Coordinates of C-alpha atoms and ligand atoms in Angstrom, one line a residue:
X21 CA 88.3 148.9 88.6
X22 CA 86.2 151.8 90.4
X23 CA 86.9 152.3 94.2
X24 CA 85.4 155.5 95.7
X25 CA 87.3 157.2 98.3
X26 CA 85.1 156.1 101.0
X27 CA 85.9 152.6 100.3
X28 CA 89.8 153.3 100.3
X29 CA 89.5 154.7 103.8
X30 CA 87.5 151.6 104.8
X31 CA 90.2 149.4 103.5
X32 CA 92.9 151.6 105.1
X33 CA 90.9 151.4 108.5
X34 CA 90.6 147.6 108.0
X35 CA 94.3 147.2 107.3
X36 CA 95.2 149.4 110.4
X37 CA 93.0 147.3 112.5
X38 CA 94.5 144.2 111.5
X39 CA 97.9 145.6 112.2
X40 CA 96.8 146.8 115.7
X41 CA 96.4 143.1 116.5
X42 CA 100.1 142.8 116.5
X43 CA 100.3 139.5 114.8
X44 CA 103.4 138.0 113.2
X45 CA 102.5 135.6 110.4
X46 CA 104.7 133.8 108.0
X47 CA 103.5 132.7 104.6
X48 CA 106.6 133.3 102.7
X49 CA 107.6 129.7 102.1
X50 CA 106.3 126.4 100.9
X51 CA 106.9 124.3 103.9
X52 CA 104.7 121.5 105.4
X53 CA 103.0 122.1 108.7
X54 CA 103.7 120.4 111.8
X55 CA 100.7 117.8 111.4
X56 CA 102.2 116.8 108.2
X57 CA 105.5 116.2 109.5
X58 CA 104.0 114.3 112.2
X59 CA 102.7 111.7 109.6
X60 CA 106.2 110.5 109.1
X61 CA 107.1 110.0 112.7
X62 CA 106.8 106.2 112.7
X63 CA 109.7 106.2 110.1
X64 CA 112.0 107.1 112.9
X65 CA 111.6 103.7 114.5
X66 CA 114.2 101.3 113.2
X67 CA 112.7 98.1 114.4
X68 CA 114.2 95.9 111.8
X69 CA 117.9 96.3 112.3
X70 CA 120.1 98.2 109.8
X71 CA 120.6 95.9 107.1
X72 CA 119.6 96.8 103.4
X73 CA 118.3 94.3 101.2
X74 CA 121.9 93.7 99.7
X75 CA 123.1 92.7 103.3
X76 CA 125.0 96.0 103.7
X77 CA 125.1 97.6 107.0
X78 CA 123.7 100.9 106.3
X79 CA 125.4 102.3 109.4
X80 CA 128.7 101.7 107.7
X81 CA 130.5 103.1 104.5
X82 CA 129.4 101.6 101.1
X83 CA 126.6 101.9 98.4
X84 CA 127.7 105.2 97.0
X85 CA 124.7 105.5 94.7
X86 CA 122.2 104.4 97.3
X87 CA 120.9 101.2 98.6
X88 CA 118.9 98.9 96.0
X89 CA 115.5 99.5 97.9
X90 CA 115.9 103.4 97.8
X91 CA 117.1 103.3 94.2
X92 CA 114.1 101.3 93.4
X93 CA 111.6 103.6 95.2
X94 CA 113.0 106.7 93.5
X95 CA 113.1 104.9 90.3
X96 CA 109.4 104.5 90.7
X97 CA 108.7 108.2 91.8
X98 CA 111.0 109.4 88.7
X99 CA 110.1 106.8 86.2
X100 CA 113.2 105.3 85.4
X101 CA 115.0 101.7 85.9
X102 CA 116.8 101.7 89.6
X103 CA 119.9 101.1 87.9
X104 CA 119.5 104.7 86.4
X105 CA 119.1 106.3 89.6
X106 CA 121.4 107.9 92.3
X107 CA 120.0 108.4 95.7
X108 CA 121.5 111.3 97.3
X109 CA 121.2 113.1 100.7
X110 CA 118.6 115.4 102.4
X111 CA 118.2 117.9 99.4
X112 CA 117.3 117.7 95.8
X113 CA 118.5 121.3 95.5
X114 CA 122.0 120.0 96.4
X115 CA 121.8 117.3 93.7
X116 CA 120.9 119.8 90.9
X117 CA 123.6 122.4 92.2
X118 CA 126.2 119.5 92.0
X119 CA 125.1 118.5 88.6
X120 CA 125.3 121.9 87.1
X121 CA 128.5 122.5 88.9
X122 CA 130.0 119.4 87.2
X123 CA 128.7 120.5 83.7
X124 CA 130.5 123.8 84.4
X125 CA 133.7 122.4 85.6
X126 CA 134.1 118.9 83.8
X127 CA 131.3 119.0 81.0
X128 CA 128.1 117.1 80.9
X129 CA 129.6 113.9 79.3
X130 CA 133.1 113.0 78.9
X131 CA 134.5 115.0 75.9
X132 CA 132.0 117.7 76.3
X133 CA 133.5 121.1 76.7
X134 CA 133.2 122.4 80.2
X135 CA 130.6 125.1 80.3
X136 CA 133.2 127.4 82.0
X137 CA 134.9 127.5 78.8
X138 CA 132.0 128.7 76.8
X139 CA 131.1 132.5 76.8
X140 CA 127.8 133.6 78.1
X141 CA 126.1 130.2 78.8
X142 CA 122.4 130.7 79.3
X143 CA 119.8 128.5 80.9
X144 CA 116.0 128.8 80.1
X145 CA 113.9 129.4 83.0
X146 CA 110.2 129.1 82.7
X147 CA 108.4 131.9 84.7
X148 CA 106.9 132.3 87.2
X149 CA 109.3 129.8 88.6
X150 CA 111.2 128.6 91.5
X151 CA 113.4 131.2 93.0
X152 CA 116.1 129.0 94.2
X153 CA 116.6 128.0 90.7
X154 CA 117.3 131.3 89.3
X155 CA 119.7 131.8 92.5
X156 CA 121.7 128.6 91.6
X157 CA 122.0 130.0 88.0
X158 CA 123.2 133.4 89.3
X159 CA 125.7 131.8 91.8
X160 CA 127.1 129.7 89.2
X161 CA 127.4 132.5 86.7
X162 CA 124.8 130.8 84.4
X163 CA 122.4 133.7 82.7
X164 CA 118.8 132.7 83.5
X165 CA 116.8 133.5 80.6
X166 CA 113.0 133.9 81.5
X167 CA 110.5 132.0 79.1
X168 CA 106.7 132.5 79.4
X169 CA 104.6 129.8 80.9
X170 CA 101.2 128.9 79.2
X171 CA 98.6 126.7 80.5
X172 CA 100.2 123.6 79.3
X173 CA 103.8 124.4 80.2
X174 CA 106.7 126.7 78.7
X175 CA 105.8 128.5 75.5
X176 CA 107.4 125.9 73.1
X177 CA 107.8 128.2 70.1
X178 CA 109.7 130.5 72.5
X179 CA 112.0 127.5 73.8
X180 CA 112.6 126.0 70.4
X181 CA 113.6 129.5 69.0
X182 CA 116.1 130.3 72.0
X183 CA 117.3 126.8 71.8
X184 CA 118.8 127.7 68.3
X185 CA 121.6 129.7 70.2
X186 CA 124.5 127.5 71.0
X187 CA 125.2 129.3 74.1
X188 CA 121.8 128.1 75.6
X189 CA 122.8 125.0 77.2
X190 CA 119.8 124.0 79.0
X191 CA 116.6 124.7 80.8
X192 CA 115.7 124.2 84.5
X193 CA 112.0 123.6 85.4
X194 CA 109.3 122.1 87.6
X195 CA 107.2 120.0 85.3
X196 CA 104.3 119.1 87.7
X197 CA 102.4 121.3 89.8
X198 CA 104.8 124.0 89.2
X199 CA 106.2 126.2 91.8
X200 CA 104.6 128.6 91.7
X201 CA 102.7 128.1 88.6
X202 CA 100.7 125.1 89.6
X203 CA 101.0 124.1 85.9
X204 CA 101.7 120.3 84.8
X205 CA 103.4 120.1 81.5
X206 CA 101.2 118.6 78.7
X207 CA 102.2 115.4 76.6
X208 CA 102.5 117.7 73.6
X209 CA 105.1 119.9 75.6
X210 CA 106.9 116.9 76.9
X211 CA 107.4 115.6 73.5
X212 CA 108.3 118.9 72.2
X213 CA 111.1 119.3 74.7
X214 CA 112.3 115.8 74.3
X215 CA 112.4 116.0 70.5
X216 CA 113.2 119.7 69.8
X217 CA 116.5 120.6 67.8
X218 CA 119.0 122.3 70.1
X219 CA 122.2 124.0 68.9
X220 CA 124.0 123.0 71.9
X221 CA 124.6 119.1 71.6
X222 CA 125.1 118.9 75.2
X223 CA 121.7 120.8 76.0
X224 CA 120.5 119.4 79.5
X225 CA 116.9 119.8 80.9
X226 CA 117.0 120.0 84.7
X227 CA 113.7 118.4 85.4
X228 CA 112.8 119.2 89.1
X229 CA 109.8 116.9 89.7
X230 CA 109.7 118.1 93.4
X231 CA 105.9 117.6 93.5
X232 CA 105.5 114.3 91.3
X233 CA 103.1 112.7 94.1
X234 CA 101.6 115.9 95.4
X235 CA 98.2 115.5 94.4
X236 CA 95.5 117.5 96.5
X237 CA 92.8 115.3 95.2
X238 CA 93.5 111.5 95.4
X239 CA 90.8 110.3 92.8
X240 CA 92.5 109.8 89.5
X241 CA 90.1 112.0 87.5
X242 CA 91.0 115.3 89.3
X243 CA 94.8 114.7 89.3
X244 CA 97.5 115.9 86.7
X245 CA 99.4 113.4 84.8
X246 CA 102.9 114.1 83.7
X247 CA 104.3 112.0 80.7
X248 CA 107.5 110.2 81.5
X249 CA 110.2 112.7 80.3
X250 CA 113.1 109.9 80.0
X251 CA 111.2 107.7 78.0
X252 CA 110.1 110.8 75.6
X253 CA 113.8 111.9 75.4
X254 CA 114.8 108.1 74.7
X255 CA 112.2 107.8 72.0
X256 CA 113.3 110.9 70.4
X257 CA 116.8 109.7 70.3
X258 CA 118.0 112.3 73.0
X259 CA 118.3 109.9 75.8
X260 CA 121.0 112.1 77.5
X261 CA 119.0 115.3 77.4
X262 CA 117.1 115.0 80.7
X263 CA 118.4 114.9 84.3
X264 CA 115.3 114.3 86.7
X265 CA 115.3 115.1 90.4
X266 CA 113.0 114.7 93.3
X267 CA 113.0 114.3 97.1
X268 CA 110.9 113.4 100.0
X269 CA 111.1 116.8 101.4
X270 CA 107.5 117.2 101.0
X271 CA 106.7 113.7 101.6
X272 CA 108.5 112.8 105.0
X273 CA 110.7 115.7 106.4
X274 CA 111.4 118.8 104.8
X275 CA 115.5 119.1 105.1
X276 CA 115.4 115.6 106.6
X277 CA 114.3 113.4 103.6
X278 CA 116.1 111.8 100.8
X279 CA 116.8 113.1 97.1
X280 CA 117.5 111.5 94.1
X281 CA 118.5 112.1 90.5
X282 CA 117.5 109.7 87.4
X283 CA 118.9 109.9 84.0
X284 CA 120.2 107.8 81.0
X285 CA 122.9 105.2 82.0
X286 CA 125.8 107.4 80.4
X287 CA 124.7 110.6 82.5
X288 CA 124.6 108.4 85.7
X289 CA 127.8 106.8 85.0
X290 CA 129.5 110.2 84.5
X291 CA 127.8 111.6 87.7
X292 CA 128.9 108.6 89.7
X293 CA 132.7 108.9 88.5
X294 CA 132.6 112.4 89.4
X295 CA 131.0 112.0 92.7
X296 CA 133.8 109.4 93.7
X297 CA 135.8 111.9 95.6
X298 CA 133.2 114.0 96.5
X299 CA 131.9 111.8 99.3
X300 CA 132.1 108.3 100.3
X301 CA 128.3 107.8 100.6
X302 CA 125.2 109.5 101.5
X303 CA 123.2 108.8 104.8
X304 CA 122.0 105.2 104.0
X305 CA 120.4 104.8 107.5
X306 CA 117.8 107.5 106.4
X307 CA 117.7 105.8 102.9
X308 CA 116.6 102.5 104.6
X309 CA 114.1 104.1 106.9
X310 CA 112.5 105.8 103.9
X311 CA 112.4 102.6 101.8
X312 CA 110.9 100.7 104.7
X313 CA 108.5 103.5 105.4
X314 CA 107.3 103.8 101.7
X315 CA 108.3 100.2 100.2
X316 CA 106.2 100.9 97.0
X317 CA 104.0 103.3 95.2
X318 CA 100.9 102.1 97.0
X319 CA 102.5 103.0 100.2
X320 CA 103.4 106.5 98.8
X321 CA 100.0 106.9 97.5
X322 CA 98.3 106.2 100.9
X323 CA 100.8 108.5 102.6
X324 CA 100.3 111.3 100.3
X325 CA 96.5 111.1 100.7
X326 CA 97.1 111.9 104.3
X327 CA 99.1 114.9 103.3
X328 CA 96.4 115.9 101.1
X329 CA 93.6 115.5 103.6
X330 CA 95.6 118.3 105.8
X331 CA 96.4 120.7 103.0
X332 CA 93.5 120.6 100.7
X333 CA 91.2 122.5 103.1
X334 CA 93.6 125.2 103.3
X335 CA 93.9 125.6 99.5
X336 CA 90.1 125.3 99.2
X337 CA 89.7 127.9 102.0
X338 CA 92.2 130.5 100.4
X339 CA 90.6 130.0 96.9
X340 CA 87.2 130.3 98.4
X341 CA 88.1 133.8 100.1
X342 CA 89.7 134.9 96.7
X343 CA 86.6 133.8 94.6
X344 CA 84.2 135.7 97.1
X345 CA 86.5 138.8 97.7
X346 CA 88.5 139.2 94.4
X347 CA 86.8 137.9 91.5
X348 CA 87.0 140.7 88.6
X349 CA 90.1 142.3 90.5
X350 CA 92.6 139.6 90.1
X351 CA 93.2 136.2 88.9
X352 CA 94.8 133.2 90.4
X353 CA 95.5 129.5 89.7
X354 CA 93.4 126.7 91.1
X355 CA 96.2 124.0 91.2
X356 CA 95.3 120.5 91.6
X357 CA 98.5 119.6 93.4
X358 CA 101.9 121.1 94.8
X359 CA 102.2 123.7 97.4
X360 CA 101.5 127.0 95.6
X361 CA 98.6 129.3 94.5
X362 CA 99.8 131.6 91.9
X363 CA 98.0 134.9 92.4
X364 CA 98.2 137.6 89.7
X365 CA 97.4 141.1 90.9
X366 CA 96.4 144.1 88.7
X367 CA 99.9 145.0 86.8
X368 CA 101.9 147.3 89.1
X369 CA 100.4 146.0 92.4
X370 CA 102.2 142.8 93.6
X371 CA 105.0 144.8 95.4
X372 CA 102.4 147.3 97.1
X373 CA 100.4 144.3 98.2
X374 CA 103.3 142.5 99.7
X375 CA 104.3 145.7 101.5
X376 CA 100.9 146.4 102.9
X377 CA 100.7 142.9 104.3
X378 CA 104.2 143.1 105.7
X379 CA 103.2 146.4 107.4
X380 CA 100.3 144.7 109.0
X381 CA 102.3 141.8 110.3
X382 CA 102.0 139.2 107.4
X383 CA 105.1 138.1 105.6
X384 CA 104.4 136.9 102.0
X385 CA 107.0 135.6 99.4
X386 CA 108.6 138.8 98.1
X387 CA 107.0 140.0 94.9
X388 CA 109.3 139.5 91.9
X389 CA 110.9 136.3 93.3
X390 CA 109.4 134.0 90.8
X391 CA 111.4 135.6 88.2
X392 CA 115.2 135.8 87.6
X393 CA 116.8 138.7 89.2
X394 CA 113.4 139.2 91.4
X395 CA 112.2 141.1 88.4
X396 CA 108.6 140.8 87.4
X397 CA 108.1 142.9 84.4
X398 CA 104.3 143.4 85.3
X399 CA 104.9 143.5 89.0
X400 CA 101.9 141.2 89.3
X401 CA 102.7 137.7 90.4
X402 CA 102.6 136.7 94.2
X403 CA 103.2 133.4 95.3
X404 CA 100.7 132.3 97.9
X405 CA 101.9 129.4 100.1
X406 CA 98.9 128.0 102.1
X407 CA 100.6 124.8 103.6
X408 CA 102.6 125.9 106.5
X409 CA 100.3 128.2 108.6
X410 CA 97.8 126.3 110.8
X411 CA 94.2 126.9 109.6
X412 CA 93.5 129.6 112.3
X413 CA 96.2 131.7 111.0
X414 CA 95.5 131.3 107.5
X415 CA 92.0 132.5 108.2
X416 CA 93.7 135.5 109.8
X417 CA 95.9 136.3 106.7
X418 CA 93.1 135.8 104.4
X419 CA 91.1 138.6 106.3
X420 CA 94.2 140.9 105.4
X421 CA 95.0 139.9 101.9
X422 CA 91.9 140.9 100.0
X423 CA 92.0 144.1 101.7
X424 CA 95.6 144.8 100.6
X425 CA 94.9 143.6 97.0
X426 CA 91.7 145.9 96.8
X427 CA 93.5 148.8 98.4
X428 CA 96.5 148.5 96.1
X429 CA 94.3 148.1 93.0
X430 CA 92.4 151.2 94.2
X431 CA 95.5 153.3 94.5
X432 CA 96.6 152.1 91.0
X433 CA 93.0 153.2 89.5
X434 CA 93.3 156.5 91.2
X435 CA 96.7 157.1 89.9
X436 CA 95.7 156.2 86.4
X437 CA 92.3 157.9 86.5
X438 CA 93.3 161.1 88.4
Ligands
PLP11 C1 110.4 123.0 92.9 C2 111.2 122.7 94.1 N1 112.4 122.1 94.0 C3 113.1 121.9 95.0 C4 112.7 122.1 96.3 C5 113.4 121.8 97.6 O1 113.6 120.5 97.5 P1 114.8 119.8 98.6 O2 114.5 120.1 100.0 O3 114.9 118.3 98.1 O4 116.1 120.5 98.4 C6 111.6 122.8 96.2 C7 111.0 123.3 97.9 O5 110.3 124.1 98.0 C8 110.8 123.2 95.4 O6 109.6 123.9 95.4

């Protein structure tokens, strides 16, 4: 890209003028905004008492795997029978962390060697991916191995080749409207993941389907569709391969919702057995609130359409500014759902862009965070999270962001061209 010195001065002046406004804006995390949270306020009224449909008083101990109506709801969200669902507490990340911890301490199934007794256990992580996944791996001593993400999901040749290593015990991924890629895995990718040969017989795919109903466009034709991974694994004779997770964090209340895991009967029985003395039961009052508020998929769809109406204009605004200001300089995803735009700056510019924005009062997700160890080999990817700031703030951020990108790109061009 060519950018003359005058333009660079103008950009610097523009950024300084923005900084002089003294704003403090935060775009770093994919959180719902307050208007989205308000959509679920009616859920908090418990007008019809506290009995679940099996007659249990949800205020009391019992139903450690979840009340029946909540298991049914999450079975529908994840695509598994209710009997193969464990409903958890307020965080799917907590369930993922626990499931991995059990694999490490006890082994995925009875008779499997605990992963703690295997040297150098590795977990495949499609990148760009979710920083929390990488940090869980790091905390638990699992080596996160980055795998390239293509338009239709992880590079399956790479995955299949890596899975020939017996120390590769699994993969952790966001298969729909990926964080931050925005990508949904194609049917072909789902089938290859389900059917591929793995050297580790206890290979597990942590299928973090956090954005399973988070379409930006309610009409069928503009949505992504994800093939049922459990069915694909069962059809391929690998029923135990996948553990599927989701939560209502981006449906009702973030951090105040309900999470769930679904998997094969054997996997669920194993998790349930190992949970026995971990807790008596999760918060069933919250499960009941959720199941009444979202009794079936039609209710979920109607509710998610309201979310989409709030956040779609934000995505479209950000994408519109990028289109106008940054075409030819950078590239970015145009997601049809989820919470993120995956921005790809010219190589070597991401850190500088994030720093320029920070100096001017705008916090973005740290460059590098969508990669294990925070290391983006190209220093290119920036995760843009448009949902949380109110539209007025977002407009301000989008005054600054293109200037920061153009300045970083111009500085790079000057370095390279002398
Ligand atoms: C892919 C993914 N998984 C999980 C979570 C967190 O979910 P929970 O609140 O259920 O722990 C997020 C939140 O941003 C996410 O993006």
